[in-house]
Short mmCIF file of N, CA and C in Angstrom, two decimals:
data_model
loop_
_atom_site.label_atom_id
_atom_site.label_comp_id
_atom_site.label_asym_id
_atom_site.label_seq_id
_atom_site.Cartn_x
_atom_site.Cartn_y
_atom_site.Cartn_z
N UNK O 253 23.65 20.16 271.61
CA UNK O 253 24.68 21.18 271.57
C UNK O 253 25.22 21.27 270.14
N UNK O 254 25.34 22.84 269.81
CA UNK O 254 25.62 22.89 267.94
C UNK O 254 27.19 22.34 267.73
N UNK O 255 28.03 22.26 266.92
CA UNK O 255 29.05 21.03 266.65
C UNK O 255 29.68 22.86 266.52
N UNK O 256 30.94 23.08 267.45
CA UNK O 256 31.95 24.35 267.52
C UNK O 256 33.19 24.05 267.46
N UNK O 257 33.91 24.96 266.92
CA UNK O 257 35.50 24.60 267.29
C UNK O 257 35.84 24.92 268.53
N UNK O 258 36.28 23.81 269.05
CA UNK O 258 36.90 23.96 270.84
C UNK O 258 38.11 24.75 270.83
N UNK O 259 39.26 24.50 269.90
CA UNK O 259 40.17 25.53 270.00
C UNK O 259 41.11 25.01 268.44
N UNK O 260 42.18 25.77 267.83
CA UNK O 260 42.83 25.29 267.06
C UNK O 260 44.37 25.81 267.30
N UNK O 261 45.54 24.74 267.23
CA UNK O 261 47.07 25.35 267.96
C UNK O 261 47.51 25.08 266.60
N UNK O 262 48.45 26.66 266.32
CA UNK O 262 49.30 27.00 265.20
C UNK O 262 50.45 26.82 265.59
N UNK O 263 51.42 26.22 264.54
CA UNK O 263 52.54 25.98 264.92
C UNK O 263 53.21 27.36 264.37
N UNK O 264 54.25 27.71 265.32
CA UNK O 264 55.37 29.22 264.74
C UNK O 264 56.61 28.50 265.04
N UNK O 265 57.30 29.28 263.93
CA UNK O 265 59.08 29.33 263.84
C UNK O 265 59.57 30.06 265.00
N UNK O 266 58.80 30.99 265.52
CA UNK O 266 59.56 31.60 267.08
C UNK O 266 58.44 32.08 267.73
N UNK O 267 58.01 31.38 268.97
CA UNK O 267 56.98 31.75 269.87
C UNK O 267 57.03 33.24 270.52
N UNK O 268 58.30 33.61 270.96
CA UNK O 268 58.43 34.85 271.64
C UNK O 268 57.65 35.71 270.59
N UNK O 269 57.92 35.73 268.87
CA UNK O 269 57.80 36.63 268.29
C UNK O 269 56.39 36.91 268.02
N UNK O 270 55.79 35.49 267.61
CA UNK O 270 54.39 35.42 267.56
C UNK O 270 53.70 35.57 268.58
N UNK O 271 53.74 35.44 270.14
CA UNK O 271 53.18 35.73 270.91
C UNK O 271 52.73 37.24 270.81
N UNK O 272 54.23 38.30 270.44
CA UNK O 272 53.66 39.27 270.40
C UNK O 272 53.03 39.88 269.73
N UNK O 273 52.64 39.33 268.45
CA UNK O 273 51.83 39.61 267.12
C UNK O 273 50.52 39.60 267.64
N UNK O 274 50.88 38.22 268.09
CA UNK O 274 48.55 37.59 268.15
C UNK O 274 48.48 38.66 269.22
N UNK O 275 49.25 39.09 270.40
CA UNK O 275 48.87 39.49 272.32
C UNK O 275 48.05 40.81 271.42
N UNK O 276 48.76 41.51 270.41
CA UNK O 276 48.43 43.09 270.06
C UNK O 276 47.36 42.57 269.07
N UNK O 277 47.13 41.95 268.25
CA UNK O 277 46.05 41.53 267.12
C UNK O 277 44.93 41.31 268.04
N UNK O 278 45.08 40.45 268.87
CA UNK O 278 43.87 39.90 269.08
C UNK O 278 43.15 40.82 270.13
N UNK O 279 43.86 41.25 270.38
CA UNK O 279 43.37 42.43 271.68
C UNK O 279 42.66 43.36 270.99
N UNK O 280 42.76 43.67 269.44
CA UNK O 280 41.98 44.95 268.57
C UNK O 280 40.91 44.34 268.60
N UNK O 281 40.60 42.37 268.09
CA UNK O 281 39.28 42.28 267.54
C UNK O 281 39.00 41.55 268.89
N UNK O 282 38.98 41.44 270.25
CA UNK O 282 38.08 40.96 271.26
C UNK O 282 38.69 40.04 271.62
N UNK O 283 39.67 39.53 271.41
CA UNK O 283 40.39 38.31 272.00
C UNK O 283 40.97 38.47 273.51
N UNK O 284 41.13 37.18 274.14
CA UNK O 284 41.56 37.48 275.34
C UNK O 284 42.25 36.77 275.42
N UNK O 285 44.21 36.82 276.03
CA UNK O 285 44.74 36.16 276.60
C UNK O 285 44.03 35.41 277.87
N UNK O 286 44.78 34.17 277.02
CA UNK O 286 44.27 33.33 278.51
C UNK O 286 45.17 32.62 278.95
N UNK O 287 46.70 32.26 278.64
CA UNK O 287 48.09 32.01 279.52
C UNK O 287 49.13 32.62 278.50
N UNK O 288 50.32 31.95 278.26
CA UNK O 288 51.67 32.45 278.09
C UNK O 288 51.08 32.44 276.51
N UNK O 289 50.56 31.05 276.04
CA UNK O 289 50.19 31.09 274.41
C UNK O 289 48.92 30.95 274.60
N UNK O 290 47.94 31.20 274.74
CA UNK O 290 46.45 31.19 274.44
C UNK O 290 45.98 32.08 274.88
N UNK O 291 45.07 32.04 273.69
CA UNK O 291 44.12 33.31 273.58
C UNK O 291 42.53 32.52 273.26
N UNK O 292 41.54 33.36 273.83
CA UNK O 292 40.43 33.08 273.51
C UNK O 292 38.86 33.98 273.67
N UNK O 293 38.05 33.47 272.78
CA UNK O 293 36.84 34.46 272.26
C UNK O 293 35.71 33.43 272.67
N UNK O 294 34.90 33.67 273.51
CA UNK O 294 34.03 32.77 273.85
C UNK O 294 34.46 31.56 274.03
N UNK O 295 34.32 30.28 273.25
CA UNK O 295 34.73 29.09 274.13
C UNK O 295 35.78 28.33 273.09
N UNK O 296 35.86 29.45 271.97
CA UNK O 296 36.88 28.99 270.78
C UNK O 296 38.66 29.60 271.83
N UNK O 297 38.94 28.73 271.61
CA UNK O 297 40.59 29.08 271.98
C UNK O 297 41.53 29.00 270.70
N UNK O 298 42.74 29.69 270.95
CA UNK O 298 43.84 29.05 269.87
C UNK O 298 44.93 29.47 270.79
N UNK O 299 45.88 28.03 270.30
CA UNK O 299 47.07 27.71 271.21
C UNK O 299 47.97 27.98 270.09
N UNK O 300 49.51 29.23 270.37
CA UNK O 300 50.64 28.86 269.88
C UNK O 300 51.83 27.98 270.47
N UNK O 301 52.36 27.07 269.38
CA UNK O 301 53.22 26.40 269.82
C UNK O 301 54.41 26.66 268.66
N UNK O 302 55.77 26.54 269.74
CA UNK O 302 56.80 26.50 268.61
C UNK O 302 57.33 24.93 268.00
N UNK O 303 57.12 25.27 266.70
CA UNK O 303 57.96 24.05 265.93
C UNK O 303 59.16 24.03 266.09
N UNK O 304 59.38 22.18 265.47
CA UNK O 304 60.87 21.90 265.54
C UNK O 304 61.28 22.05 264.36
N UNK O 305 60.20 22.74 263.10
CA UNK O 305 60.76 22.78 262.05
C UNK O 305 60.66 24.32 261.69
N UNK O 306 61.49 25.24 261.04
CA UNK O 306 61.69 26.40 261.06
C UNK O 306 61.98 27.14 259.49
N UNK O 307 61.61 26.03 258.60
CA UNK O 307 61.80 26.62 257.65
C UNK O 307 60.57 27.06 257.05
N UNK O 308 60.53 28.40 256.51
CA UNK O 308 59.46 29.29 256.48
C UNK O 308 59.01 28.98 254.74
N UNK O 309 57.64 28.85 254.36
CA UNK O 309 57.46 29.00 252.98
C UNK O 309 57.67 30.22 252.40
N UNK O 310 57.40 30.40 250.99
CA UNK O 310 57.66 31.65 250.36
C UNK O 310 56.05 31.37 250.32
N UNK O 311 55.51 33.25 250.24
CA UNK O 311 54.22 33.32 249.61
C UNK O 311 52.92 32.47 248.46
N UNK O 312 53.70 32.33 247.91
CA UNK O 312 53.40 31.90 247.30
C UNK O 312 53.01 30.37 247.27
N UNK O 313 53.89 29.76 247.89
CA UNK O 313 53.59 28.03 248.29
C UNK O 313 52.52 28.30 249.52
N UNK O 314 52.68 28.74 250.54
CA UNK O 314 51.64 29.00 251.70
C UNK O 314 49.93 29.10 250.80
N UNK O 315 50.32 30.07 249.80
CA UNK O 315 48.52 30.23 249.57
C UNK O 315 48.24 28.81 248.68
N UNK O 316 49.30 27.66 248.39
CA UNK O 316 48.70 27.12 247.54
C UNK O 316 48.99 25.55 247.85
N UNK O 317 49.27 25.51 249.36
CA UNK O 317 49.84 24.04 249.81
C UNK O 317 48.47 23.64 250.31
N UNK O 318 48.37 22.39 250.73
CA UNK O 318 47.80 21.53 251.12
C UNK O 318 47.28 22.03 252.85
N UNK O 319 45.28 22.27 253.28
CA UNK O 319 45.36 22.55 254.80
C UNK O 319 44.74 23.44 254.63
N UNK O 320 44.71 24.18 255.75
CA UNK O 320 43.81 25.28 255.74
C UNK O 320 44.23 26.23 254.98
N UNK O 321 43.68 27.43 254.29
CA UNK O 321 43.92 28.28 253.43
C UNK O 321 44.33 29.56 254.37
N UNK O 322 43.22 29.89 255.10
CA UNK O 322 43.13 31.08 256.01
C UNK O 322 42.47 31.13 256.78
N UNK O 323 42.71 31.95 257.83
CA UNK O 323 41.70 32.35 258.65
C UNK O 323 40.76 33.66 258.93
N UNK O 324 39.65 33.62 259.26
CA UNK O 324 39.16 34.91 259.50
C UNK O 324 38.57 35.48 260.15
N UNK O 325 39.05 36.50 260.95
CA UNK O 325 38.13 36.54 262.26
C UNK O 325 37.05 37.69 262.15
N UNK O 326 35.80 37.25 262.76
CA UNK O 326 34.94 38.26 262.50
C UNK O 326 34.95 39.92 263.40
N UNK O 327 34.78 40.83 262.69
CA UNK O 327 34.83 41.96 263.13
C UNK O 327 33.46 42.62 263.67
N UNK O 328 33.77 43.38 264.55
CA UNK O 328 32.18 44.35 264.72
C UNK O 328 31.75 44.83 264.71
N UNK O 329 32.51 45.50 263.76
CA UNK O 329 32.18 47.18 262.92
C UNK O 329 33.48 47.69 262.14
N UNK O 330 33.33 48.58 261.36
CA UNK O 330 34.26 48.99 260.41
C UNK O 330 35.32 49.51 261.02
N UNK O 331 35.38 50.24 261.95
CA UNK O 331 36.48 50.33 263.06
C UNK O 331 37.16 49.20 263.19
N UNK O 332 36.73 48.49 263.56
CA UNK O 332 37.66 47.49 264.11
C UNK O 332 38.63 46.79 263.17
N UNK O 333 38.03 46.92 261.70
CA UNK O 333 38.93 46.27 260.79
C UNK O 333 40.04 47.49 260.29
N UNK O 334 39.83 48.49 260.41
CA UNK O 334 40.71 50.04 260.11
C UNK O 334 42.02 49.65 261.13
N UNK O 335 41.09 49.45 262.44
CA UNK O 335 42.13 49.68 263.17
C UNK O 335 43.09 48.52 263.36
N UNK O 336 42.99 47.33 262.85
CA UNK O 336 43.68 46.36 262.58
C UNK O 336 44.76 46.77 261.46
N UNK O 337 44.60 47.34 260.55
CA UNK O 337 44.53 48.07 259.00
C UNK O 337 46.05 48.98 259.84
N UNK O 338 45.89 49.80 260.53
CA UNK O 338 46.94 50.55 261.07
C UNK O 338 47.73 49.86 261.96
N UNK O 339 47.50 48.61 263.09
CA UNK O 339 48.45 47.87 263.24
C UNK O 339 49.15 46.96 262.51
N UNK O 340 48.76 46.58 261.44
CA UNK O 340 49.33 45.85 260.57
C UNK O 340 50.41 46.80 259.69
N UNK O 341 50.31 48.25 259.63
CA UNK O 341 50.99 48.88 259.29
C UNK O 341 52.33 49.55 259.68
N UNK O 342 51.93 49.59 261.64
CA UNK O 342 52.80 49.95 262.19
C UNK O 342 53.83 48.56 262.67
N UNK O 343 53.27 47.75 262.68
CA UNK O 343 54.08 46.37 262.59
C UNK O 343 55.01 46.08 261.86
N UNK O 344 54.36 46.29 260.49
CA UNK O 344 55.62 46.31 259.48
C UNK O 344 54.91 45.05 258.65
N UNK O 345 53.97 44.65 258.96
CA UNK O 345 53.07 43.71 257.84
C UNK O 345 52.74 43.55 256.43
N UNK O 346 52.90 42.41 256.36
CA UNK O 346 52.87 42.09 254.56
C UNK O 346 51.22 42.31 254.27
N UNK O 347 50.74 43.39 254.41
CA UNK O 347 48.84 43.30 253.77
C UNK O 347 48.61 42.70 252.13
N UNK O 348 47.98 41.81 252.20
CA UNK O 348 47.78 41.13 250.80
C UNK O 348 46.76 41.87 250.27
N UNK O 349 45.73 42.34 251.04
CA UNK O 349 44.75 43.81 250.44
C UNK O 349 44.01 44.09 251.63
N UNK O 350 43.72 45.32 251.16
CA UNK O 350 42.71 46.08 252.33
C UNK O 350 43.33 47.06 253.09
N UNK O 351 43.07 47.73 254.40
CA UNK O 351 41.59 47.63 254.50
C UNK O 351 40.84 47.92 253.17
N UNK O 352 39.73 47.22 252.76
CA UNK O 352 39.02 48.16 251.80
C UNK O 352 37.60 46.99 251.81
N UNK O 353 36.52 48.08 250.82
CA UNK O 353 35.33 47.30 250.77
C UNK O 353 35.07 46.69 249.93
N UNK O 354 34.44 45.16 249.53
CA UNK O 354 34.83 43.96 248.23
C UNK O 354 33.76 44.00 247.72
N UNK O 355 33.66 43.88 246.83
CA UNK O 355 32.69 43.89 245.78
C UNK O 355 32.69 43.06 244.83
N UNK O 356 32.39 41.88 244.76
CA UNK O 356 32.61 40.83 244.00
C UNK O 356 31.82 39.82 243.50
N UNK O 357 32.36 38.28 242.97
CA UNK O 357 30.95 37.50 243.00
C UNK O 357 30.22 36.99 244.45
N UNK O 358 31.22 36.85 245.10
CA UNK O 358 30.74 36.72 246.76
C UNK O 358 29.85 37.80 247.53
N UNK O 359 29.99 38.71 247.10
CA UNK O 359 29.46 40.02 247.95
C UNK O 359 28.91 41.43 246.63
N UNK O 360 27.95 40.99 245.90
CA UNK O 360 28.11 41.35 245.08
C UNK O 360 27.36 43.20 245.26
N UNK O 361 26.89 43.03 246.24
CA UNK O 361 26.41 44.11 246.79
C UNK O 361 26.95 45.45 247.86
N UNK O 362 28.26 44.42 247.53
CA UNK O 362 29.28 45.49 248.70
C UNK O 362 29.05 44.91 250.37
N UNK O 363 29.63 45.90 250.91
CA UNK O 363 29.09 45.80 252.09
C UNK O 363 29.94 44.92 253.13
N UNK O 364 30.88 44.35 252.29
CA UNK O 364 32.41 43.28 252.93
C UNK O 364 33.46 44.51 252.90
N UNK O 365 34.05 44.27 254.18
CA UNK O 365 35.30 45.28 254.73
C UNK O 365 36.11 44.39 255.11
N UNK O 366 37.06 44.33 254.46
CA UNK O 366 38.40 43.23 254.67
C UNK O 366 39.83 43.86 254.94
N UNK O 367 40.71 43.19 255.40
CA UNK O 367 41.86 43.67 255.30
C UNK O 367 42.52 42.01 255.71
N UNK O 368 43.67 41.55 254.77
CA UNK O 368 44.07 40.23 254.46
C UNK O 368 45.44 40.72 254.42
N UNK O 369 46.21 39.53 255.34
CA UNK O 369 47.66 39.40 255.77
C UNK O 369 48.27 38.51 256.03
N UNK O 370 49.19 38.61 255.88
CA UNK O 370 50.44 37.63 256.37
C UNK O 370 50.71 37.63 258.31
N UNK O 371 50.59 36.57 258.70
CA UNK O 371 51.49 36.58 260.45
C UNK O 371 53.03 36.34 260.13
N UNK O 372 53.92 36.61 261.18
CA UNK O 372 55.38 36.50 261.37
C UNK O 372 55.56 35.12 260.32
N UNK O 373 54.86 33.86 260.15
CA UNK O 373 55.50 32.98 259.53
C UNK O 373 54.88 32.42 258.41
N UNK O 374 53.34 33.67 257.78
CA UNK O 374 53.38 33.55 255.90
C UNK O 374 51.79 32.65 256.65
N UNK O 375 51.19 32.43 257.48
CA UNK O 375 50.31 32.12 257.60
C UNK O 375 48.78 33.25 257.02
N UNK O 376 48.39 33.04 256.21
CA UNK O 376 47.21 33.81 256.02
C UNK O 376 45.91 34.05 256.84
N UNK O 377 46.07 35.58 257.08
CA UNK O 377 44.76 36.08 258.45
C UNK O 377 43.85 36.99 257.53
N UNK O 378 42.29 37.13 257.82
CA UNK O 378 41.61 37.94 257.70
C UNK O 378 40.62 38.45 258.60
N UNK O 379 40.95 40.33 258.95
CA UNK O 379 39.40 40.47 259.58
C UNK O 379 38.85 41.10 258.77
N UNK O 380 37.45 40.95 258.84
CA UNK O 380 36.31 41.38 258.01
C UNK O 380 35.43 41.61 259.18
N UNK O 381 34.27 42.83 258.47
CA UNK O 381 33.42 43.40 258.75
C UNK O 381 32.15 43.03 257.68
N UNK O 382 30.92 42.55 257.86
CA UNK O 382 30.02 42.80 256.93
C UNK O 382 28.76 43.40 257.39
N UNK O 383 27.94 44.30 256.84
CA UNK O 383 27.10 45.22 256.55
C UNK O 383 25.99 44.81 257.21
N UNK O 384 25.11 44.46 257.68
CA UNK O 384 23.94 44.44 257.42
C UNK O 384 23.12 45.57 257.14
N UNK O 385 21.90 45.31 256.26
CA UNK O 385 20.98 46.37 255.98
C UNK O 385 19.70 46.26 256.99
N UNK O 386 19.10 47.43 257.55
CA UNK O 386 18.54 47.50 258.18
C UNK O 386 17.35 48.19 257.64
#
């Protein structure tokens, strides 16, 4: 059996609030509630839990502390990252860039569709779309 992530639980400053972030996010890219805080995509889950600690970083320390950097969930077509792109808008979301297509040393051929954000508590999310050529 290949070595998968079974599930990963984020801690939030207010569960009510984040619940309702991920319930509408995750529902654009294929996610499925699966109780009050979990959600899940095949056999990967992620659990929110609220902390006892509530003090929020500034931007800037989040992209550069110690842990995971970000996350990113894969998309399945360019739609799907647009339309993330407009809930993140009607939310009222901090977009760090995107939607748009990257072109870089990573992707030097184009063909990466990103859109990169902030959740309710400065945690860094990305969905992406990539190309294949056929």
């Amino acid at each position: 059996m290949p070595l998968e992530i079974r599930h990963i639980e984020i801690l939030v400053s207010n569960l009510h609030r984040s619940v309702e972030f991920y319930t509408e996010l995750f529902s654009l890219v294929g996610w499925e509630q699966v109780d009050a805080t979990g959600f899940k995509y095949g056999d990967t889950k992620i659990y929110l839990k609220e902390s006892v600690f509530t003090k929020r970083n500034s931007e800037n320390e989040q992209r550069n502390m110690l842990g995971s950097r970000h996350m990113c969930f894969n998309a399945s077509d360019l739609k799907m990252v647009e339309a993330v792109g407009k809930f993140l808008n009607k939310y009222g979301t901090k977009i760090i860039r995107g939607p748009l297509e990257v072109k870089d040393d990573w992707h030097p051929k184009g063909g990466y569709h990103t859109v990169d954000f902030y959740d309710p508590d400065v945690y860094i999310l990305e969905v992406a779309y990539k190309e294949t050529k056929q």
